[in-house]
Amino acid sequence: MTASKYLFLFVLGLCIGGCTPFHMTLTNEERSYPATSAEKIQLFFQGETTPPAKELGVLVVSGDSEKQGVKFMQEKAATMGADAIINLEVKIQTQTLLIIFIPIPVHSYFVSGTAVKYVN
């Protein structure tokens, strides 16, 4: 293959890898809540004690960084009317691309959690 073909494949890989795939499963479809502020969404990692809350939905995000994934998840949870994300989990997957015999590690971050609304 010529160098231009390698360059095209590399750029294509960056474009595909730069996307933020997102999946949301609603668990509380009988009621909707007004949107909240993404900056006010509280985060609780797995194992942390959380206030009493009603589950709204499960969120799964794939991104280029942990910070990007968590921020995107907070934005989506806010549109659902959530107050917090519980059981937050971050997984890192590393793959190695071989471009012109040079191994290049590529990291993908998968962030998952459950959007909840506090019970008053």
PDB file of C-alpha atoms in Angstrom:
ATOM      1  CA  MET A   1       0.000   0.000   0.000  1.00  0.00           C
ATOM      2  CA  THR A   2       1.127   3.504  -0.644  1.00  0.00           C
ATOM      3  CA  ALA A   3       1.709   6.052   2.091  1.00  0.00           C
ATOM      4  CA  SER A   4      -1.443   7.957   1.090  1.00  0.00           C
ATOM      5  CA  LYS A   5      -3.569   4.858   1.720  1.00  0.00           C
ATOM      6  CA  TYR A   6      -2.051   4.478   5.193  1.00  0.00           C
ATOM      7  CA  LEU A   7      -2.725   8.141   5.878  1.00  0.00           C
ATOM      8  CA  PHE A   8      -6.344   7.756   4.731  1.00  0.00           C
ATOM      9  CA  LEU A   9      -6.852   4.736   7.013  1.00  0.00           C
ATOM     10  CA  PHE A  10      -5.279   6.592   9.939  1.00  0.00           C
ATOM     11  CA  VAL A  11      -7.522   9.655   9.456  1.00  0.00           C
ATOM     12  CA  LEU A  12     -10.570   7.415   9.041  1.00  0.00           C
ATOM     13  CA  GLY A  13      -9.709   5.675  12.304  1.00  0.00           C
ATOM     14  CA  LEU A  14      -9.427   9.009  14.095  1.00  0.00           C
ATOM     15  CA  CYS A  15     -12.803  10.127  12.744  1.00  0.00           C
ATOM     16  CA  ILE A  16     -14.517   6.939  13.814  1.00  0.00           C
ATOM     17  CA  GLY A  17     -12.758   6.893  17.178  1.00  0.00           C
ATOM     18  CA  GLY A  18     -13.560  10.545  17.839  1.00  0.00           C
ATOM     19  CA  CYS A  19     -17.303   9.927  18.027  1.00  0.00           C
ATOM     20  CA  THR A  20     -19.144   9.583  21.319  1.00  0.00           C
ATOM     21  CA  PRO A  21     -21.437   6.558  21.073  1.00  0.00           C
ATOM     22  CA  PHE A  22     -24.219   6.721  23.640  1.00  0.00           C
ATOM     23  CA  HIS A  23     -26.934   4.354  24.843  1.00  0.00           C
ATOM     24  CA  MET A  24     -29.779   5.112  27.240  1.00  0.00           C
ATOM     25  CA  THR A  25     -32.372   2.695  28.607  1.00  0.00           C
ATOM     26  CA  LEU A  26     -35.306   4.330  30.388  1.00  0.00           C
ATOM     27  CA  THR A  27     -36.606   2.466  33.418  1.00  0.00           C
ATOM     28  CA  ASN A  28     -39.181   5.036  34.554  1.00  0.00           C
ATOM     29  CA  GLU A  29     -41.264   5.643  31.445  1.00  0.00           C
ATOM     30  CA  GLU A  30     -44.530   6.366  33.239  1.00  0.00           C
ATOM     31  CA  ARG A  31     -43.352   9.794  34.379  1.00  0.00           C
ATOM     32  CA  SER A  32     -41.106  12.490  32.974  1.00  0.00           C
ATOM     33  CA  TYR A  33     -39.274  15.165  34.931  1.00  0.00           C
ATOM     34  CA  PRO A  34     -38.177  18.687  33.970  1.00  0.00           C
ATOM     35  CA  ALA A  35     -34.551  18.989  32.890  1.00  0.00           C
ATOM     36  CA  THR A  36     -31.945  19.790  35.516  1.00  0.00           C
ATOM     37  CA  SER A  37     -28.509  21.406  35.295  1.00  0.00           C
ATOM     38  CA  ALA A  38     -25.677  19.112  34.175  1.00  0.00           C
ATOM     39  CA  GLU A  39     -23.263  20.884  36.545  1.00  0.00           C
ATOM     40  CA  LYS A  40     -25.450  19.960  39.537  1.00  0.00           C
ATOM     41  CA  ILE A  41     -25.631  16.234  38.755  1.00  0.00           C
ATOM     42  CA  GLN A  42     -23.949  14.410  41.642  1.00  0.00           C
ATOM     43  CA  LEU A  43     -21.759  11.378  40.940  1.00  0.00           C
ATOM     44  CA  PHE A  44     -21.644   8.254  43.098  1.00  0.00           C
ATOM     45  CA  PHE A  45     -19.221   5.473  42.182  1.00  0.00           C
ATOM     46  CA  GLN A  46     -20.047   1.806  42.768  1.00  0.00           C
ATOM     47  CA  GLY A  47     -20.121   0.963  46.462  1.00  0.00           C
ATOM     48  CA  GLU A  48     -20.737   4.524  47.672  1.00  0.00           C
ATOM     49  CA  THR A  49     -23.741   5.239  49.887  1.00  0.00           C
ATOM     50  CA  THR A  50     -26.447   7.166  48.051  1.00  0.00           C
ATOM     51  CA  PRO A  51     -29.535   9.081  49.217  1.00  0.00           C
ATOM     52  CA  PRO A  52     -32.962   7.476  48.617  1.00  0.00           C
ATOM     53  CA  ALA A  53     -33.785   7.867  44.927  1.00  0.00           C
ATOM     54  CA  LYS A  54     -35.979   6.635  42.084  1.00  0.00           C
ATOM     55  CA  GLU A  55     -34.240   5.088  39.071  1.00  0.00           C
ATOM     56  CA  LEU A  56     -34.822   6.935  35.780  1.00  0.00           C
ATOM     57  CA  GLY A  57     -32.587   5.033  33.390  1.00  0.00           C
ATOM     58  CA  VAL A  58     -29.282   3.358  32.654  1.00  0.00           C
ATOM     59  CA  LEU A  59     -26.661   5.293  30.685  1.00  0.00           C
ATOM     60  CA  VAL A  60     -23.648   3.941  28.779  1.00  0.00           C
ATOM     61  CA  VAL A  61     -21.168   6.222  27.006  1.00  0.00           C
ATOM     62  CA  SER A  62     -18.019   5.509  25.011  1.00  0.00           C
ATOM     63  CA  GLY A  63     -15.504   8.304  24.510  1.00  0.00           C
ATOM     64  CA  ASP A  64     -11.906   9.363  24.058  1.00  0.00           C
ATOM     65  CA  SER A  65     -11.382  10.242  27.727  1.00  0.00           C
ATOM     66  CA  GLU A  66     -12.901   9.531  31.123  1.00  0.00           C
ATOM     67  CA  LYS A  67     -13.647  13.215  31.659  1.00  0.00           C
ATOM     68  CA  GLN A  68     -15.417  13.523  28.283  1.00  0.00           C
ATOM     69  CA  GLY A  69     -17.524  10.427  28.971  1.00  0.00           C
ATOM     70  CA  VAL A  70     -18.592  11.557  32.449  1.00  0.00           C
ATOM     71  CA  LYS A  71     -19.433  15.072  31.240  1.00  0.00           C
ATOM     72  CA  PHE A  72     -21.514  13.718  28.347  1.00  0.00           C
ATOM     73  CA  MET A  73     -23.294  11.359  30.742  1.00  0.00           C
ATOM     74  CA  GLN A  74     -24.099  14.258  33.104  1.00  0.00           C
ATOM     75  CA  GLU A  75     -25.596  16.216  30.189  1.00  0.00           C
ATOM     76  CA  LYS A  76     -27.825  13.289  29.174  1.00  0.00           C
ATOM     77  CA  ALA A  77     -28.884  12.621  32.780  1.00  0.00           C
ATOM     78  CA  ALA A  78     -29.812  16.304  33.146  1.00  0.00           C
ATOM     79  CA  THR A  79     -32.131  16.089  30.127  1.00  0.00           C
ATOM     80  CA  MET A  80     -33.869  13.178  31.875  1.00  0.00           C
ATOM     81  CA  GLY A  81     -34.418  15.333  34.978  1.00  0.00           C
ATOM     82  CA  ALA A  82     -31.952  13.380  37.124  1.00  0.00           C
ATOM     83  CA  ASP A  83     -30.359  14.649  40.333  1.00  0.00           C
ATOM     84  CA  ALA A  84     -27.490  12.146  40.372  1.00  0.00           C
ATOM     85  CA  ILE A  85     -25.772   9.263  38.627  1.00  0.00           C
ATOM     86  CA  ILE A  86     -25.213   6.236  40.846  1.00  0.00           C
ATOM     87  CA  ASN A  87     -23.139   3.078  40.357  1.00  0.00           C
ATOM     88  CA  LEU A  88     -20.791   5.052  38.109  1.00  0.00           C
ATOM     89  CA  GLU A  89     -18.176   2.809  36.528  1.00  0.00           C
ATOM     90  CA  VAL A  90     -15.321   3.611  34.149  1.00  0.00           C
ATOM     91  CA  LYS A  91     -13.607   0.929  32.068  1.00  0.00           C
ATOM     92  CA  ILE A  92     -10.602   1.444  29.820  1.00  0.00           C
ATOM     93  CA  GLN A  93      -9.971  -0.674  26.738  1.00  0.00           C
ATOM     94  CA  THR A  94      -6.608  -0.482  25.006  1.00  0.00           C
ATOM     95  CA  GLN A  95      -6.022  -1.622  21.442  1.00  0.00           C
ATOM     96  CA  THR A  96      -2.858  -1.422  19.391  1.00  0.00           C
ATOM     97  CA  LEU A  97      -2.956  -0.111  15.846  1.00  0.00           C
ATOM     98  CA  LEU A  98      -0.116  -1.115  13.581  1.00  0.00           C
ATOM     99  CA  ILE A  99       0.596   1.715  11.153  1.00  0.00           C
ATOM    100  CA  ILE A 100       3.599   1.288   8.882  1.00  0.00           C
ATOM    101  CA  PHE A 101       5.059  -1.232  11.350  1.00  0.00           C
ATOM    102  CA  ILE A 102       4.766   1.214  14.253  1.00  0.00           C
ATOM    103  CA  PRO A 103       2.500   0.036  17.098  1.00  0.00           C
ATOM    104  CA  ILE A 104       0.279   2.850  18.387  1.00  0.00           C
ATOM    105  CA  PRO A 105      -1.817   2.239  21.524  1.00  0.00           C
ATOM    106  CA  VAL A 106      -5.390   3.555  21.329  1.00  0.00           C
ATOM    107  CA  HIS A 107      -7.486   3.876  24.489  1.00  0.00           C
ATOM    108  CA  SER A 108     -11.286   3.787  24.607  1.00  0.00           C
ATOM    109  CA  TYR A 109     -13.193   4.769  27.734  1.00  0.00           C
ATOM    110  CA  PHE A 110     -16.565   3.225  28.609  1.00  0.00           C
ATOM    111  CA  VAL A 111     -18.570   5.008  31.304  1.00  0.00           C
ATOM    112  CA  SER A 112     -21.792   3.548  32.699  1.00  0.00           C
ATOM    113  CA  GLY A 113     -24.181   4.469  35.479  1.00  0.00           C
ATOM    114  CA  THR A 114     -27.800   4.861  36.529  1.00  0.00           C
ATOM    115  CA  ALA A 115     -29.573   8.231  36.423  1.00  0.00           C
ATOM    116  CA  VAL A 116     -31.754   8.793  39.502  1.00  0.00           C
ATOM    117  CA  LYS A 117     -34.165  11.373  40.921  1.00  0.00           C
ATOM    118  CA  TYR A 118     -33.997  11.952  44.684  1.00  0.00           C
ATOM    119  CA  VAL A 119     -37.077  10.944  46.670  1.00  0.00           C
ATOM    120  CA  ASN A 120     -38.176  13.777  48.965  1.00  0.00           C
TER     121      ASN A 120
END
